[in-house]
Coordinates of N, CA and C in Angstrom, one line a residue:
X1 N -41.3 -18.7 10.4 CA -41.2 -18.2 9.0 C -39.8 -18.5 8.5
X2 N -39.7 -18.8 7.2 CA -38.4 -19.1 6.6 C -37.9 -17.9 5.9
X3 N -36.6 -17.8 5.7 CA -36.0 -16.7 5.0 C -35.6 -17.2 3.7
X4 N -36.1 -16.6 2.6 CA -35.7 -17.0 1.3 C -34.9 -15.9 0.6
X5 N -33.8 -16.2 0.1 CA -32.9 -15.3 -0.6 C -32.8 -15.6 -2.1
X6 N -33.1 -14.7 -2.9 CA -32.9 -14.9 -4.3 C -31.6 -14.2 -4.7
X7 N -30.7 -14.9 -5.5 CA -29.5 -14.3 -5.9 C -29.6 -14.0 -7.4
X8 N -29.2 -12.8 -7.8 CA -29.2 -12.5 -9.2 C -27.8 -12.7 -9.7
X9 N -27.7 -13.5 -10.7 CA -26.4 -13.8 -11.3 C -26.1 -12.8 -12.4
X10 N -24.9 -12.2 -12.4 CA -24.5 -11.2 -13.4 C -23.6 -11.9 -14.4
X11 N -24.1 -12.2 -15.6 CA -23.3 -12.9 -16.5 C -22.0 -12.1 -17.0
X12 N -21.9 -10.9 -16.6 CA -20.7 -10.1 -17.0 C -19.6 -10.1 -15.9
X13 N -19.9 -10.7 -14.8 CA -19.0 -10.8 -13.7 C -18.0 -12.0 -14.0
X14 N -16.7 -11.7 -13.9 CA -15.7 -12.7 -14.1 C -14.6 -12.6 -13.1
X15 N -14.2 -13.7 -12.5 CA -13.1 -13.8 -11.5 C -11.8 -13.8 -12.4
X16 N -11.0 -12.7 -12.2 CA -9.8 -12.6 -12.9 C -8.6 -13.4 -12.3
X17 N -8.6 -13.5 -11.0 CA -7.6 -14.2 -10.3 C -8.0 -14.6 -8.9
X18 N -7.8 -15.8 -8.5 CA -8.1 -16.3 -7.1 C -6.7 -16.4 -6.4
X19 N -6.6 -15.6 -5.3 CA -5.3 -15.6 -4.6 C -5.2 -16.9 -3.7
X20 N -4.0 -17.5 -3.8 CA -3.8 -18.7 -3.1 C -2.7 -18.6 -2.0
X21 N -2.0 -17.5 -2.0 CA -0.8 -17.4 -1.1 C 0.3 -18.1 -1.6
X22 N 1.4 -18.3 -0.8 CA 2.5 -19.0 -1.1 C 3.6 -18.1 -1.8
X23 N 4.7 -18.7 -2.2 CA 5.8 -18.0 -2.8 C 5.5 -17.3 -4.1
X24 N 4.6 -17.8 -4.9 CA 4.4 -17.2 -6.2 C 3.0 -16.5 -6.3
X25 N 2.4 -16.2 -5.2 CA 1.1 -15.6 -5.3 C 0.9 -14.7 -4.0
X26 N -0.1 -13.8 -4.1 CA -0.4 -13.0 -2.9 C -1.5 -13.7 -2.1
X27 N -1.7 -13.1 -0.9 CA -2.8 -13.5 0.0 C -3.3 -12.3 0.7
X28 N -4.6 -12.1 0.9 CA -5.2 -11.0 1.5 C -4.9 -9.7 0.8
X29 N -5.3 -9.6 -0.5 CA -5.1 -8.3 -1.2 C -5.8 -7.2 -0.4
X30 N -5.1 -6.0 -0.4 CA -5.6 -4.9 0.4 C -5.5 -3.6 -0.4
X31 N -6.5 -2.8 -0.3 CA -6.5 -1.5 -1.1 C -7.2 -1.7 -2.4
X32 N -7.1 -0.7 -3.2 CA -7.7 -0.7 -4.6 C -6.7 -1.1 -5.6
X33 N -7.2 -1.5 -6.8 CA -6.4 -1.7 -7.9 C -6.2 -0.4 -8.7
X34 N -5.1 -0.3 -9.4 CA -4.9 0.9 -10.2 C -4.7 0.4 -11.7
X35 N -5.3 1.1 -12.6 CA -5.3 0.7 -14.0 C -4.3 1.6 -14.9
X36 N -3.5 0.9 -15.7 CA -2.7 1.6 -16.7 C -2.8 0.8 -18.0
X37 N -3.4 1.4 -19.0 CA -3.6 0.7 -20.2 C -4.5 -0.4 -20.0
X38 N -4.1 -1.7 -20.2 CA -4.9 -2.8 -20.0 C -4.4 -3.7 -18.8
X39 N -3.5 -3.0 -18.0 CA -2.9 -3.7 -16.8 C -3.4 -3.2 -15.5
X40 N -3.7 -4.1 -14.6 CA -4.1 -3.7 -13.3 C -2.9 -4.0 -12.3
X41 N -2.7 -3.1 -11.4 CA -1.7 -3.2 -10.4 C -2.3 -3.2 -9.0
X42 N -1.8 -4.0 -8.1 CA -2.3 -4.0 -6.7 C -1.3 -4.6 -5.7
X43 N -1.7 -4.7 -4.5 CA -0.8 -5.2 -3.4 C -1.6 -6.2 -2.6
X44 N -0.9 -7.2 -2.1 CA -1.4 -8.2 -1.2 C -0.6 -8.1 0.1
X45 N -1.4 -8.1 1.3 CA -0.8 -7.9 2.6 C 0.1 -9.0 3.0
X46 N -0.2 -10.2 2.5 CA 0.6 -11.4 2.8 C 0.9 -12.1 1.4
X47 N 1.7 -13.2 1.5 CA 2.1 -14.0 0.3 C 3.4 -13.5 -0.2
X48 N 3.8 -14.1 -1.3 CA 5.2 -13.8 -1.8 C 6.2 -14.7 -1.2
X49 N 7.4 -14.6 -1.6 CA 8.5 -15.5 -1.2 C 8.7 -15.6 0.3
X50 N 8.5 -14.5 1.1 CA 8.7 -14.4 2.5 C 7.4 -14.3 3.3
X51 N 6.3 -14.4 2.6 CA 5.0 -14.3 3.2 C 4.8 -12.9 3.9
X52 N 5.5 -11.9 3.4 CA 5.4 -10.5 3.9 C 4.7 -9.6 3.0
X53 N 4.0 -10.1 2.0 CA 3.2 -9.3 1.0 C 3.9 -9.2 -0.3
X54 N 3.2 -8.6 -1.3 CA 3.8 -8.5 -2.6 C 3.0 -7.4 -3.4
X55 N 3.6 -7.0 -4.5 CA 3.0 -6.2 -5.5 C 2.8 -7.0 -6.7
X56 N 1.6 -6.9 -7.4 CA 1.3 -7.8 -8.5 C 0.7 -7.0 -9.6
X57 N 0.7 -7.6 -10.8 CA 0.0 -7.0 -12.0 C -0.7 -8.1 -12.6
X58 N -1.8 -7.7 -13.3 CA -2.6 -8.7 -14.1 C -3.3 -7.9 -15.2
X59 N -3.4 -8.6 -16.4 CA -4.0 -8.0 -17.5 C -5.6 -8.0 -17.2
X60 N -6.3 -7.0 -17.7 CA -7.7 -6.9 -17.5 C -8.6 -8.1 -18.0
X61 N -8.0 -8.9 -18.8 CA -8.7 -10.1 -19.3 C -8.4 -11.3 -18.4
X62 N -7.6 -11.1 -17.3 CA -7.3 -12.2 -16.4 C -6.0 -13.0 -16.7
X63 N -5.4 -12.6 -17.8 CA -4.1 -13.3 -18.1 C -2.9 -12.5 -17.5
X64 N -1.8 -13.2 -17.5 CA -0.5 -12.5 -17.2 C -0.3 -12.1 -15.8
X65 N -0.9 -12.9 -14.8 CA -0.7 -12.5 -13.4 C 0.8 -12.6 -13.1
X66 N 1.4 -11.6 -12.5 CA 2.8 -11.5 -12.3 C 3.1 -10.9 -10.9
X67 N 4.0 -11.5 -10.1 CA 4.5 -10.8 -8.9 C 5.6 -9.9 -9.3
X68 N 5.4 -8.6 -9.1 CA 6.4 -7.6 -9.4 C 7.5 -7.5 -8.4
X69 N 7.1 -7.7 -7.1 CA 8.0 -7.6 -6.0 C 7.4 -8.3 -4.8
X70 N 8.2 -9.2 -4.2 CA 7.9 -9.9 -2.9 C 8.6 -9.2 -1.8
X71 N 7.9 -8.7 -0.8 CA 8.6 -8.0 0.3 C 9.3 -9.0 1.1
X72 N 10.5 -8.6 1.6 CA 11.4 -9.5 2.3 C 11.6 -9.0 3.7
X73 N 11.2 -7.8 4.1 CA 11.4 -7.3 5.4 C 12.8 -6.8 5.6
X74 N 13.2 -6.4 6.8 CA 14.6 -6.0 7.0 C 14.8 -4.6 6.7
X75 N 16.1 -4.2 6.9 CA 16.5 -2.8 6.7 C 16.3 -2.2 5.3
X76 N 16.5 -3.0 4.3 CA 16.5 -2.5 2.9 C 15.2 -2.9 2.2
X77 N 14.3 -3.5 2.9 CA 13.0 -3.8 2.2 C 11.9 -3.6 3.2
X78 N 10.7 -3.9 2.8 CA 9.5 -3.6 3.5 C 8.8 -4.9 3.9
X79 N 7.7 -4.7 4.6 CA 6.8 -5.8 4.9 C 5.4 -5.3 5.1
X80 N 4.4 -6.1 4.8 CA 3.0 -5.8 5.0 C 2.5 -4.5 4.3
X81 N 2.5 -4.5 3.0 CA 1.9 -3.4 2.3 C 0.5 -3.1 2.7
X82 N 0.2 -1.8 2.8 CA -1.1 -1.4 3.2 C -1.6 -0.2 2.4
X83 N -2.8 -0.2 2.0 CA -3.3 0.9 1.2 C -3.3 0.5 -0.2
X84 N -3.3 1.5 -1.1 CA -3.3 1.4 -2.5 C -2.1 1.9 -3.1
X85 N -1.7 1.5 -4.3 CA -0.6 2.0 -5.1 C -1.1 3.3 -5.8
X86 N -0.1 4.1 -6.1 CA -0.4 5.3 -7.0 C 0.6 5.2 -8.1
X87 N 0.2 5.7 -9.3 CA 1.1 5.6 -10.5 C 1.4 6.9 -11.0
X88 N 2.7 7.1 -11.4 CA 3.1 8.3 -12.1 C 4.1 7.8 -13.2
X89 N 3.6 8.0 -14.5 CA 4.4 7.5 -15.6 C 4.5 6.0 -15.5
X90 N 5.7 5.4 -15.4 CA 5.9 4.0 -15.3 C 6.4 3.6 -13.9
X91 N 6.1 4.4 -12.9 CA 6.5 4.2 -11.5 C 5.3 4.1 -10.6
X92 N 5.3 3.0 -9.8 CA 4.3 2.8 -8.8 C 4.9 3.3 -7.4
X93 N 4.0 3.9 -6.6 CA 4.4 4.3 -5.3 C 3.4 3.7 -4.3
X94 N 3.9 3.4 -3.1 CA 3.1 2.8 -2.1 C 3.7 2.9 -0.7
X95 N 3.0 2.4 0.3 CA 3.6 2.3 1.7 C 3.4 1.0 2.3
X96 N 4.2 0.7 3.3 CA 4.1 -0.6 4.0 C 3.9 -0.2 5.5
X97 N 3.2 -1.0 6.2 CA 3.0 -0.8 7.6 C 4.3 -1.1 8.5
X98 N 5.1 -2.1 8.0 CA 6.3 -2.5 8.7 C 7.5 -2.5 7.8
X99 N 8.6 -2.9 8.3 CA 9.8 -2.9 7.5 C 10.6 -1.6 7.6
X100 N 11.7 -1.6 6.9 CA 12.6 -0.4 6.9 C 13.5 -0.5 8.0
X101 N 14.4 0.5 8.1 CA 15.5 0.5 9.1 C 15.0 0.5 10.6
X102 N 13.8 1.0 10.9 CA 13.3 1.0 12.2 C 12.1 0.1 12.4
X103 N 11.8 -0.6 11.3 CA 10.6 -1.6 11.3 C 9.3 -0.8 11.6
X104 N 9.2 0.5 11.2 CA 8.0 1.3 11.5 C 7.3 1.7 10.2
X105 N 7.7 1.0 9.1 CA 7.0 1.3 7.9 C 7.8 2.1 6.9
X106 N 7.4 2.1 5.6 CA 8.2 2.7 4.6 C 7.3 3.3 3.5
X107 N 7.9 4.2 2.7 CA 7.4 4.6 1.4 C 8.3 4.0 0.4
X108 N 7.8 3.5 -0.7 CA 8.6 2.8 -1.7 C 8.2 3.2 -3.1
X109 N 9.1 2.9 -4.1 CA 8.7 3.1 -5.5 C 9.2 1.8 -6.2
X110 N 8.6 1.5 -7.3 CA 9.0 0.4 -8.1 C 8.5 0.6 -9.5
X111 N 9.2 0.2 -10.5 CA 8.8 0.3 -11.9 C 7.6 -0.6 -12.2
X112 N 6.7 -0.3 -13.1 CA 5.6 -1.1 -13.5 C 6.0 -2.5 -14.0
X113 N 7.3 -2.6 -14.4 CA 7.8 -3.9 -14.8 C 8.5 -4.7 -13.7
X114 N 8.4 -4.1 -12.5 CA 9.0 -4.8 -11.3 C 10.5 -4.4 -11.0
X115 N 11.1 -3.6 -11.9 CA 12.5 -3.3 -11.7 C 12.6 -2.0 -10.8
X116 N 13.8 -1.8 -10.3 CA 14.1 -0.5 -9.6 C 13.4 -0.3 -8.3
X117 N 13.1 -1.4 -7.6 CA 12.5 -1.3 -6.3 C 13.4 -0.4 -5.3
X118 N 12.8 0.6 -4.7 CA 13.6 1.6 -3.9 C 12.8 1.9 -2.7
X119 N 13.4 1.9 -1.5 CA 12.8 2.4 -0.3 C 13.1 3.9 -0.3
X120 N 12.1 4.7 -0.4 CA 12.2 6.2 -0.5 C 12.4 6.7 0.9
X121 N 11.7 6.1 1.9 CA 11.7 6.6 3.3 C 11.4 5.5 4.2
X122 N 12.3 5.3 5.2 CA 12.0 4.4 6.4 C 11.5 5.3 7.5
X123 N 10.3 5.1 7.9 CA 9.8 5.9 9.1 C 10.5 5.5 10.3
X124 N 10.8 6.5 11.2 CA 11.6 6.3 12.4 C 10.8 6.6 13.7
X125 N 9.6 7.1 13.5 CA 8.8 7.5 14.7 C 9.4 8.8 15.3
X126 N 9.0 9.0 16.5 CA 9.5 10.2 17.3 C 8.8 11.4 16.9
X127 N 9.2 12.5 17.5 CA 8.5 13.8 17.4 C 8.6 14.4 16.0
X128 N 9.6 14.1 15.2 CA 9.8 14.7 13.9 C 9.6 13.8 12.7
X129 N 8.9 12.6 13.0 CA 8.7 11.6 11.9 C 7.4 10.9 12.2
X130 N 6.9 10.2 11.2 CA 5.8 9.3 11.4 C 6.2 7.9 11.6
X131 N 5.2 7.0 11.9 CA 5.4 5.6 11.9 C 4.1 4.9 11.7
X132 N 4.2 3.7 11.2 CA 3.0 2.8 10.9 C 2.0 3.4 10.0
X133 N 2.3 3.7 8.7 CA 1.3 4.2 7.8 C 0.3 3.1 7.5
X134 N -1.0 3.6 7.5 CA -2.1 2.7 7.2 C -3.0 3.1 6.1
X135 N -2.6 4.0 5.3 CA -3.4 4.5 4.2 C -2.7 4.5 2.9
X136 N -3.2 5.3 2.0 CA -2.6 5.4 0.6 C -2.0 6.8 0.4
X137 N -1.1 6.9 -0.5 CA -0.5 8.2 -0.9 C -1.4 8.9 -2.0
X138 N -1.2 10.2 -2.1 CA -1.7 10.9 -3.2 C -0.6 11.7 -3.8
X139 N -0.7 12.1 -5.0 CA 0.4 12.7 -5.8 C -0.1 14.1 -6.4
X140 N 0.8 15.1 -6.2 CA 0.5 16.4 -6.8 C 1.9 16.8 -7.4
X141 N 1.9 16.9 -8.7 CA 3.2 17.2 -9.4 C 4.2 16.1 -9.1
X142 N 5.3 16.4 -8.4 CA 6.3 15.5 -8.0 C 6.4 15.3 -6.5
X143 N 5.3 15.6 -5.8 CA 5.2 15.5 -4.4 C 4.2 14.5 -4.0
X144 N 4.6 13.6 -3.1 CA 3.6 12.6 -2.5 C 3.2 13.1 -1.2
X145 N 1.9 12.8 -0.8 CA 1.4 13.2 0.5 C 0.7 12.0 1.1
X146 N 0.8 11.9 2.4 CA 0.2 10.7 3.1 C 0.1 11.0 4.6
X147 N -0.3 9.9 5.3 CA -0.5 10.0 6.7 C 0.1 8.7 7.4
X148 N 0.4 8.9 8.6 CA 0.8 7.7 9.4 C 0.0 7.7 10.7
X149 N -0.2 6.5 11.2 CA -1.1 6.3 12.4 C -0.4 6.8 13.6
X150 N 0.9 6.7 13.7 CA 1.6 7.1 14.9 C 2.8 8.1 14.5
X151 N 3.5 8.5 15.5 CA 4.6 9.4 15.3 C 4.1 10.9 15.5
X152 N 5.1 11.8 15.4 CA 4.7 13.2 15.6 C 4.9 13.6 17.0
X153 N 4.6 14.9 17.3 CA 4.9 15.4 18.7 C 4.1 14.8 19.8
X154 N 2.9 14.2 19.5 CA 2.1 13.6 20.5 C 2.0 12.1 20.3
X155 N 2.7 11.5 19.3 CA 2.7 10.1 18.9 C 1.3 9.7 18.5
X156 N 0.5 10.6 17.9 CA -0.9 10.4 17.5 C -1.0 10.4 16.0
X157 N 0.1 10.4 15.2 CA 0.0 10.4 13.8 C 0.4 11.7 13.2
X158 N 0.8 11.7 11.9 CA 1.2 12.9 11.1 C 0.6 12.9 9.7
X159 N 0.6 14.0 9.1 CA 0.4 14.2 7.7 C 1.8 14.6 7.2
X160 N 2.3 14.1 6.1 CA 3.6 14.3 5.6 C 3.6 14.6 4.1
X161 N 4.7 15.1 3.6 CA 5.0 15.2 2.2 C 6.4 14.7 1.9
X162 N 6.6 14.3 0.7 CA 8.0 13.8 0.3 C 8.0 13.8 -1.2
X163 N 9.1 14.2 -1.8 CA 9.3 14.2 -3.2 C 9.4 12.8 -3.8
X164 N 9.0 12.6 -5.0 CA 9.0 11.3 -5.6 C 10.3 10.6 -5.7
X165 N 11.4 11.4 -5.6 CA 12.8 10.9 -5.6 C 13.2 10.6 -4.1
X166 N 12.4 10.8 -3.1 CA 12.7 10.5 -1.7 C 13.3 11.6 -1.0
X167 N 13.5 12.7 -1.6 CA 14.1 13.9 -0.9 C 13.0 14.8 -0.3
X168 N 13.4 15.7 0.6 CA 12.5 16.7 1.1 C 11.3 16.2 2.0
X169 N 11.5 15.1 2.8 CA 10.5 14.7 3.7 C 10.2 15.8 4.7
X170 N 8.9 16.0 4.9 CA 8.5 17.1 5.8 C 7.2 16.6 6.5
X171 N 7.1 16.8 7.8 CA 5.9 16.6 8.6 C 5.1 17.9 8.5
X172 N 3.9 17.8 7.9 CA 3.1 19.0 7.7 C 2.2 19.3 8.9
X173 N 1.8 18.2 9.5 CA 0.9 18.3 10.7 C 1.1 17.1 11.6
X174 N 1.3 17.4 12.9 CA 1.3 16.3 14.0 C -0.1 16.4 14.7
X175 N -0.8 15.3 14.7 CA -2.1 15.3 15.3 C -1.9 15.3 16.9
X176 N -2.7 16.0 17.5 CA -2.6 16.2 19.0 C -3.8 15.6 19.8
X177 N -4.8 15.2 19.1 CA -6.0 14.7 19.8 C -6.8 15.8 20.4
X178 N -7.6 15.5 21.3 CA -8.4 16.5 22.0 C -9.6 16.9 21.2
X179 N -10.3 18.0 21.7 CA -11.5 18.5 21.0 C -11.3 19.3 19.7
X180 N -10.0 19.7 19.5 CA -9.8 20.5 18.3 C -8.8 19.9 17.3
X181 N -8.5 18.6 17.5 CA -7.6 17.9 16.5 C -8.0 16.5 16.5
X182 N -7.5 15.8 15.5 CA -7.7 14.4 15.3 C -6.6 13.6 15.9
X183 N -6.7 12.2 15.8 CA -5.6 11.3 16.2 C -5.7 10.0 15.5
X184 N -4.6 9.4 15.3 CA -4.5 8.0 14.7 C -5.2 8.0 13.3
X185 N -4.8 8.8 12.3 CA -5.4 8.8 11.0 C -5.2 7.5 10.3

């Protein structure tokens, strides 16, 4: 027997941007897009000037693709953005899996116009910090919440909070594994 597949073409579907990688584009976009007005914002895990990922914007009609920030790695920058961005006013917040002072990931902010890129937190691992974030942030008032895959008292991940200005970092829960707790969120 043969297998026949019929495809339904949706005339309303439009490719807004095809990622090509390289210094002026992203590669392997990861996470969801976020919409503000008629502009979409997102991150790509690779691409950009150092091939360590980037933050981009594009108008909903497919015009105006712009790299807002190319991650460079090292102590004062990040690498390998992971998860989705979150927006508050004209500031985007996100996390990277690597980079920062201990190369264990960061929390960052950047203006929707690409200015003011700031590392709010460099994860250091250990019992009182997280490391290797693999998800997205959520926002309540002026507090960001998120999780890391590792770090905490058992090195099995943490739930944390931090103010949008980078102050007040706190581990809210260290995962312990076993039958009554989770691990590696």
